Amino acid sequence: EKRITCAESCTGGLIASLLTKIPGASGCLFGTLVTYANPIKRAWLGVEAETLKTRGAVSEECVREMLQGALKSARADIALATSGIAGPDGGSAQKPVGTVFVGVATKEGLCVIERLLLQGDREHIQYQSAYHAFRLLLQTHKGLFFT
């Protein structure tokens, strides 16, 4: 049985909430971290100050460090992570509202991160981000769900 954890920013715990709606989730979901603010990303997940300063919280590098921090913190086999701009404010020309990075990583070293450019209101962007994280999990771990 695989242990799964999450490090969520823009989804604010939505991934964990959706997972815990499934009966038996306690068999694989041991805990998750909602690291909405940058100081918490640093303190709880070990995201480097330099990463946040030069690349920003909404970046592939930040999500990579969030994934590694979550794996370590939860002693998990698989981690999911999200960081992005759900809106309606906070976007820029380089990172408009709807820019989200989602990723999955394993303790064995697999790490897949995607940059999404989503449309819609805040809630829609959050749900789409969570669904994309689940898609990555399904694509990288078919054996967990299908035999």
mmCIF file with all atom_site columns, C-alpha atoms in Angstrom:
data_model
loop_
_atom_site.group_PDB
_atom_site.id
_atom_site.type_symbol
_atom_site.label_atom_id
_atom_site.label_alt_id
_atom_site.label_comp_id
_atom_site.label_asym_id
_atom_site.label_entity_id
_atom_site.label_seq_id
_atom_site.pdbx_PDB_ins_code
_atom_site.Cartn_x
_atom_site.Cartn_y
_atom_site.Cartn_z
_atom_site.occupancy
_atom_site.B_iso_or_equiv
_atom_site.pdbx_formal_charge
_atom_site.auth_seq_id
_atom_site.auth_comp_id
_atom_site.auth_asym_id
_atom_site.auth_atom_id
_atom_site.pdbx_PDB_model_num
ATOM 1   C CA . GLU A 1 1   ? 0.000   0.000  0.000   1.00 0.00 ? 1   GLU A CA 1
ATOM 2   C CA . LYS A 1 2   ? 1.362   3.389  -1.006  1.00 0.00 ? 2   LYS A CA 1
ATOM 3   C CA . ARG A 1 3   ? 1.337   6.452  1.217   1.00 0.00 ? 3   ARG A CA 1
ATOM 4   C CA . ILE A 1 4   ? 0.125   9.594  -0.547  1.00 0.00 ? 4   ILE A CA 1
ATOM 5   C CA . THR A 1 5   ? 0.555   13.166 0.641   1.00 0.00 ? 5   THR A CA 1
ATOM 6   C CA . CYS A 1 6   ? -0.112  16.611 -0.813  1.00 0.00 ? 6   CYS A CA 1
ATOM 7   C CA . ALA A 1 7   ? 1.430   20.054 -0.616  1.00 0.00 ? 7   ALA A CA 1
ATOM 8   C CA . GLU A 1 8   ? -1.255  22.498 -1.702  1.00 0.00 ? 8   GLU A CA 1
ATOM 9   C CA . SER A 1 9   ? -1.129  26.222 -2.202  1.00 0.00 ? 9   SER A CA 1
ATOM 10  C CA . CYS A 1 10  ? -3.740  27.637 -4.606  1.00 0.00 ? 10  CYS A CA 1
ATOM 11  C CA . THR A 1 11  ? -6.043  24.627 -4.093  1.00 0.00 ? 11  THR A CA 1
ATOM 12  C CA . GLY A 1 12  ? -6.149  25.258 -0.349  1.00 0.00 ? 12  GLY A CA 1
ATOM 13  C CA . GLY A 1 13  ? -6.720  21.638 0.682   1.00 0.00 ? 13  GLY A CA 1
ATOM 14  C CA . LEU A 1 14  ? -9.162  20.783 -2.104  1.00 0.00 ? 14  LEU A CA 1
ATOM 15  C CA . ILE A 1 15  ? -7.125  17.774 -3.267  1.00 0.00 ? 15  ILE A CA 1
ATOM 16  C CA . ALA A 1 16  ? -7.094  16.359 0.257   1.00 0.00 ? 16  ALA A CA 1
ATOM 17  C CA . SER A 1 17  ? -10.803 17.085 0.622   1.00 0.00 ? 17  SER A CA 1
ATOM 18  C CA . LEU A 1 18  ? -11.644 15.263 -2.608  1.00 0.00 ? 18  LEU A CA 1
ATOM 19  C CA . LEU A 1 19  ? -9.456  12.298 -1.646  1.00 0.00 ? 19  LEU A CA 1
ATOM 20  C CA . THR A 1 20  ? -11.072 11.960 1.780   1.00 0.00 ? 20  THR A CA 1
ATOM 21  C CA . LYS A 1 21  ? -14.536 11.708 0.191   1.00 0.00 ? 21  LYS A CA 1
ATOM 22  C CA . ILE A 1 22  ? -13.476 8.246  -1.014  1.00 0.00 ? 22  ILE A CA 1
ATOM 23  C CA . PRO A 1 23  ? -14.200 5.480  1.519   1.00 0.00 ? 23  PRO A CA 1
ATOM 24  C CA . GLY A 1 24  ? -10.950 3.854  2.610   1.00 0.00 ? 24  GLY A CA 1
ATOM 25  C CA . ALA A 1 25  ? -8.839  6.946  1.915   1.00 0.00 ? 25  ALA A CA 1
ATOM 26  C CA . SER A 1 26  ? -7.235  6.539  5.337   1.00 0.00 ? 26  SER A CA 1
ATOM 27  C CA . GLY A 1 27  ? -5.457  3.491  3.953   1.00 0.00 ? 27  GLY A CA 1
ATOM 28  C CA . CYS A 1 28  ? -3.221  5.672  1.792   1.00 0.00 ? 28  CYS A CA 1
ATOM 29  C CA . LEU A 1 29  ? -3.670  9.346  2.740   1.00 0.00 ? 29  LEU A CA 1
ATOM 30  C CA . PHE A 1 30  ? -1.658  9.933  5.902   1.00 0.00 ? 30  PHE A CA 1
ATOM 31  C CA . GLY A 1 31  ? -1.686  13.729 5.895   1.00 0.00 ? 31  GLY A CA 1
ATOM 32  C CA . THR A 1 32  ? -1.298  16.798 3.747   1.00 0.00 ? 32  THR A CA 1
ATOM 33  C CA . LEU A 1 33  ? 0.074   20.310 4.047   1.00 0.00 ? 33  LEU A CA 1
ATOM 34  C CA . VAL A 1 34  ? -1.691  23.469 2.943   1.00 0.00 ? 34  VAL A CA 1
ATOM 35  C CA . THR A 1 35  ? 1.177   25.913 2.496   1.00 0.00 ? 35  THR A CA 1
ATOM 36  C CA . TYR A 1 36  ? -0.568  28.990 1.211   1.00 0.00 ? 36  TYR A CA 1
ATOM 37  C CA . ALA A 1 37  ? 1.942   31.606 2.393   1.00 0.00 ? 37  ALA A CA 1
ATOM 38  C CA . ASN A 1 38  ? 5.588   31.676 1.330   1.00 0.00 ? 38  ASN A CA 1
ATOM 39  C CA . PRO A 1 39  ? 6.962   31.630 4.907   1.00 0.00 ? 39  PRO A CA 1
ATOM 40  C CA . ILE A 1 40  ? 5.044   28.387 5.489   1.00 0.00 ? 40  ILE A CA 1
ATOM 41  C CA . LYS A 1 41  ? 6.343   26.911 2.224   1.00 0.00 ? 41  LYS A CA 1
ATOM 42  C CA . ARG A 1 42  ? 9.824   27.605 3.595   1.00 0.00 ? 42  ARG A CA 1
ATOM 43  C CA . ALA A 1 43  ? 9.214   26.431 7.177   1.00 0.00 ? 43  ALA A CA 1
ATOM 44  C CA . TRP A 1 44  ? 7.121   23.322 6.529   1.00 0.00 ? 44  TRP A CA 1
ATOM 45  C CA . LEU A 1 45  ? 8.397   22.170 3.134   1.00 0.00 ? 45  LEU A CA 1
ATOM 46  C CA . GLY A 1 46  ? 11.919  23.557 2.959   1.00 0.00 ? 46  GLY A CA 1
ATOM 47  C CA . VAL A 1 47  ? 11.311  25.638 -0.166  1.00 0.00 ? 47  VAL A CA 1
ATOM 48  C CA . GLU A 1 48  ? 14.436  27.743 -0.607  1.00 0.00 ? 48  GLU A CA 1
ATOM 49  C CA . ALA A 1 49  ? 14.257  31.511 -0.067  1.00 0.00 ? 49  ALA A CA 1
ATOM 50  C CA . GLU A 1 50  ? 16.254  31.944 -3.270  1.00 0.00 ? 50  GLU A CA 1
ATOM 51  C CA . THR A 1 51  ? 13.657  29.961 -5.245  1.00 0.00 ? 51  THR A CA 1
ATOM 52  C CA . LEU A 1 52  ? 10.846  32.148 -3.944  1.00 0.00 ? 52  LEU A CA 1
ATOM 53  C CA . LYS A 1 53  ? 12.834  35.318 -4.587  1.00 0.00 ? 53  LYS A CA 1
ATOM 54  C CA . THR A 1 54  ? 14.063  34.550 -8.095  1.00 0.00 ? 54  THR A CA 1
ATOM 55  C CA . ARG A 1 55  ? 11.423  32.188 -9.532  1.00 0.00 ? 55  ARG A CA 1
ATOM 56  C CA . GLY A 1 56  ? 8.405   32.867 -7.303  1.00 0.00 ? 56  GLY A CA 1
ATOM 57  C CA . ALA A 1 57  ? 5.925   30.586 -5.588  1.00 0.00 ? 57  ALA A CA 1
ATOM 58  C CA . VAL A 1 58  ? 4.173   30.037 -8.914  1.00 0.00 ? 58  VAL A CA 1
ATOM 59  C CA . SER A 1 59  ? 6.985   28.186 -10.651 1.00 0.00 ? 59  SER A CA 1
ATOM 60  C CA . GLU A 1 60  ? 8.160   24.731 -11.606 1.00 0.00 ? 60  GLU A CA 1
ATOM 61  C CA . GLU A 1 61  ? 11.093  25.073 -9.211  1.00 0.00 ? 61  GLU A CA 1
ATOM 62  C CA . CYS A 1 62  ? 8.872   25.918 -6.255  1.00 0.00 ? 62  CYS A CA 1
ATOM 63  C CA . VAL A 1 63  ? 6.524   22.992 -6.941  1.00 0.00 ? 63  VAL A CA 1
ATOM 64  C CA . ARG A 1 64  ? 9.533   20.653 -7.271  1.00 0.00 ? 64  ARG A CA 1
ATOM 65  C CA . GLU A 1 65  ? 10.748  21.740 -3.820  1.00 0.00 ? 65  GLU A CA 1
ATOM 66  C CA . MET A 1 66  ? 7.196   21.488 -2.422  1.00 0.00 ? 66  MET A CA 1
ATOM 67  C CA . LEU A 1 67  ? 6.966   17.899 -3.676  1.00 0.00 ? 67  LEU A CA 1
ATOM 68  C CA . GLN A 1 68  ? 10.306  16.952 -2.131  1.00 0.00 ? 68  GLN A CA 1
ATOM 69  C CA . GLY A 1 69  ? 9.400   18.626 1.149   1.00 0.00 ? 69  GLY A CA 1
ATOM 70  C CA . ALA A 1 70  ? 6.039   16.848 1.294   1.00 0.00 ? 70  ALA A CA 1
ATOM 71  C CA . LEU A 1 71  ? 7.603   13.442 0.594   1.00 0.00 ? 71  LEU A CA 1
ATOM 72  C CA . LYS A 1 72  ? 10.119  14.006 3.369   1.00 0.00 ? 72  LYS A CA 1
ATOM 73  C CA . SER A 1 73  ? 7.686   15.502 5.882   1.00 0.00 ? 73  SER A CA 1
ATOM 74  C CA . ALA A 1 74  ? 5.063   12.763 5.502   1.00 0.00 ? 74  ALA A CA 1
ATOM 75  C CA . ARG A 1 75  ? 7.543   9.942  4.799   1.00 0.00 ? 75  ARG A CA 1
ATOM 76  C CA . ALA A 1 76  ? 5.273   9.262  1.841   1.00 0.00 ? 76  ALA A CA 1
ATOM 77  C CA . ASP A 1 77  ? 5.700   7.232  -1.316  1.00 0.00 ? 77  ASP A CA 1
ATOM 78  C CA . ILE A 1 78  ? 3.897   9.705  -3.581  1.00 0.00 ? 78  ILE A CA 1
ATOM 79  C CA . ALA A 1 79  ? 3.307   13.452 -3.327  1.00 0.00 ? 79  ALA A CA 1
ATOM 80  C CA . LEU A 1 80  ? 1.042   15.809 -5.248  1.00 0.00 ? 80  LEU A CA 1
ATOM 81  C CA . ALA A 1 81  ? 1.555   19.575 -5.247  1.00 0.00 ? 81  ALA A CA 1
ATOM 82  C CA . THR A 1 82  ? -0.090  22.718 -6.616  1.00 0.00 ? 82  THR A CA 1
ATOM 83  C CA . SER A 1 83  ? 0.901   26.365 -6.719  1.00 0.00 ? 83  SER A CA 1
ATOM 84  C CA . GLY A 1 84  ? -0.742  28.994 -8.843  1.00 0.00 ? 84  GLY A CA 1
ATOM 85  C CA . ILE A 1 85  ? -2.850  32.091 -9.287  1.00 0.00 ? 85  ILE A CA 1
ATOM 86  C CA . ALA A 1 86  ? -6.544  31.285 -8.887  1.00 0.00 ? 86  ALA A CA 1
ATOM 87  C CA . GLY A 1 87  ? -7.624  34.939 -9.092  1.00 0.00 ? 87  GLY A CA 1
ATOM 88  C CA . PRO A 1 88  ? -9.464  37.081 -9.450  1.00 0.00 ? 88  PRO A CA 1
ATOM 89  C CA . ASP A 1 89  ? -6.380  39.193 -8.605  1.00 0.00 ? 89  ASP A CA 1
ATOM 90  C CA . GLY A 1 90  ? -2.660  38.483 -8.426  1.00 0.00 ? 90  GLY A CA 1
ATOM 91  C CA . GLY A 1 91  ? -1.857  37.856 -12.065 1.00 0.00 ? 91  GLY A CA 1
ATOM 92  C CA . SER A 1 92  ? 0.798   39.567 -14.175 1.00 0.00 ? 92  SER A CA 1
ATOM 93  C CA . ALA A 1 93  ? 1.796   39.645 -17.834 1.00 0.00 ? 93  ALA A CA 1
ATOM 94  C CA . GLN A 1 94  ? 4.274   36.798 -17.222 1.00 0.00 ? 94  GLN A CA 1
ATOM 95  C CA . LYS A 1 95  ? 1.942   34.827 -14.932 1.00 0.00 ? 95  LYS A CA 1
ATOM 96  C CA . PRO A 1 96  ? -1.690  35.674 -15.656 1.00 0.00 ? 96  PRO A CA 1
ATOM 97  C CA . VAL A 1 97  ? -4.579  34.512 -13.483 1.00 0.00 ? 97  VAL A CA 1
ATOM 98  C CA . GLY A 1 98  ? -5.024  30.813 -14.226 1.00 0.00 ? 98  GLY A CA 1
ATOM 99  C CA . THR A 1 99  ? -1.285  30.061 -14.268 1.00 0.00 ? 99  THR A CA 1
ATOM 100 C CA . VAL A 1 100 ? -0.889  26.957 -12.118 1.00 0.00 ? 100 VAL A CA 1
ATOM 101 C CA . PHE A 1 101 ? 1.887   24.418 -11.687 1.00 0.00 ? 101 PHE A CA 1
ATOM 102 C CA . VAL A 1 102 ? 0.844   20.911 -10.668 1.00 0.00 ? 102 VAL A CA 1
ATOM 103 C CA . GLY A 1 103 ? 3.152   18.030 -9.956  1.00 0.00 ? 103 GLY A CA 1
ATOM 104 C CA . VAL A 1 104 ? 3.571   14.488 -8.767  1.00 0.00 ? 104 VAL A CA 1
ATOM 105 C CA . ALA A 1 105 ? 6.730   12.957 -7.333  1.00 0.00 ? 105 ALA A CA 1
ATOM 106 C CA . THR A 1 106 ? 7.796   9.709  -5.724  1.00 0.00 ? 106 THR A CA 1
ATOM 107 C CA . LYS A 1 107 ? 10.394  8.822  -3.151  1.00 0.00 ? 107 LYS A CA 1
ATOM 108 C CA . GLU A 1 108 ? 12.139  6.826  -5.913  1.00 0.00 ? 108 GLU A CA 1
ATOM 109 C CA . GLY A 1 109 ? 12.827  10.024 -7.831  1.00 0.00 ? 109 GLY A CA 1
ATOM 110 C CA . LEU A 1 110 ? 10.040  10.329 -10.406 1.00 0.00 ? 110 LEU A CA 1
ATOM 111 C CA . CYS A 1 111 ? 8.979   13.963 -10.757 1.00 0.00 ? 111 CYS A CA 1
ATOM 112 C CA . VAL A 1 112 ? 6.480   15.281 -13.306 1.00 0.00 ? 112 VAL A CA 1
ATOM 113 C CA . ILE A 1 113 ? 5.423   18.931 -13.232 1.00 0.00 ? 113 ILE A CA 1
ATOM 114 C CA . GLU A 1 114 ? 3.124   20.692 -15.672 1.00 0.00 ? 114 GLU A CA 1
ATOM 115 C CA . ARG A 1 115 ? 2.343   24.363 -16.222 1.00 0.00 ? 115 ARG A CA 1
ATOM 116 C CA . LEU A 1 116 ? -1.346  25.007 -16.790 1.00 0.00 ? 116 LEU A CA 1
ATOM 117 C CA . LEU A 1 117 ? -3.025  28.077 -18.203 1.00 0.00 ? 117 LEU A CA 1
ATOM 118 C CA . LEU A 1 118 ? -6.599  27.745 -16.954 1.00 0.00 ? 118 LEU A CA 1
ATOM 119 C CA . GLN A 1 119 ? -9.655  29.880 -17.627 1.00 0.00 ? 119 GLN A CA 1
ATOM 120 C CA . GLY A 1 120 ? -12.642 30.640 -15.444 1.00 0.00 ? 120 GLY A CA 1
ATOM 121 C CA . ASP A 1 121 ? -13.413 31.967 -12.002 1.00 0.00 ? 121 ASP A CA 1
ATOM 122 C CA . ARG A 1 122 ? -11.431 31.215 -8.845  1.00 0.00 ? 122 ARG A CA 1
ATOM 123 C CA . GLU A 1 123 ? -13.369 28.080 -7.896  1.00 0.00 ? 123 GLU A CA 1
ATOM 124 C CA . HIS A 1 124 ? -13.172 26.653 -11.416 1.00 0.00 ? 124 HIS A CA 1
ATOM 125 C CA . ILE A 1 125 ? -9.406  27.218 -11.534 1.00 0.00 ? 125 ILE A CA 1
ATOM 126 C CA . GLN A 1 126 ? -9.007  25.510 -8.147  1.00 0.00 ? 126 GLN A CA 1
ATOM 127 C CA . TYR A 1 127 ? -11.064 22.468 -9.188  1.00 0.00 ? 127 TYR A CA 1
ATOM 128 C CA . GLN A 1 128 ? -9.318  22.179 -12.547 1.00 0.00 ? 128 GLN A CA 1
ATOM 129 C CA . SER A 1 129 ? -5.950  22.345 -10.773 1.00 0.00 ? 129 SER A CA 1
ATOM 130 C CA . ALA A 1 130 ? -6.980  19.507 -8.443  1.00 0.00 ? 130 ALA A CA 1
ATOM 131 C CA . TYR A 1 131 ? -8.288  17.420 -11.343 1.00 0.00 ? 131 TYR A CA 1
ATOM 132 C CA . HIS A 1 132 ? -5.034  17.920 -13.261 1.00 0.00 ? 132 HIS A CA 1
ATOM 133 C CA . ALA A 1 133 ? -3.086  16.736 -10.205 1.00 0.00 ? 133 ALA A CA 1
ATOM 134 C CA . PHE A 1 134 ? -5.260  13.597 -10.118 1.00 0.00 ? 134 PHE A CA 1
ATOM 135 C CA . ARG A 1 135 ? -4.683  13.125 -13.861 1.00 0.00 ? 135 ARG A CA 1
ATOM 136 C CA . LEU A 1 136 ? -0.911  13.202 -13.298 1.00 0.00 ? 136 LEU A CA 1
ATOM 137 C CA . LEU A 1 137 ? -1.282  10.685 -10.473 1.00 0.00 ? 137 LEU A CA 1
ATOM 138 C CA . LEU A 1 138 ? -3.333  8.359  -12.701 1.00 0.00 ? 138 LEU A CA 1
ATOM 139 C CA . GLN A 1 139 ? -0.914  8.720  -15.620 1.00 0.00 ? 139 GLN A CA 1
ATOM 140 C CA . THR A 1 140 ? 2.164   8.010  -13.534 1.00 0.00 ? 140 THR A CA 1
ATOM 141 C CA . HIS A 1 141 ? 0.662   5.315  -11.265 1.00 0.00 ? 141 HIS A CA 1
ATOM 142 C CA . LYS A 1 142 ? -1.832  3.325  -13.313 1.00 0.00 ? 142 LYS A CA 1
ATOM 143 C CA . GLY A 1 143 ? -1.150  0.244  -11.191 1.00 0.00 ? 143 GLY A CA 1
ATOM 144 C CA . LEU A 1 144 ? -2.496  1.954  -8.075  1.00 0.00 ? 144 LEU A CA 1
ATOM 145 C CA . PHE A 1 145 ? -5.968  2.129  -9.552  1.00 0.00 ? 145 PHE A CA 1
ATOM 146 C CA . PHE A 1 146 ? -6.214  -0.293 -12.471 1.00 0.00 ? 146 PHE A CA 1
ATOM 147 C CA . THR A 1 147 ? -5.043  -3.875 -12.779 1.00 0.00 ? 147 THR A CA 1
#
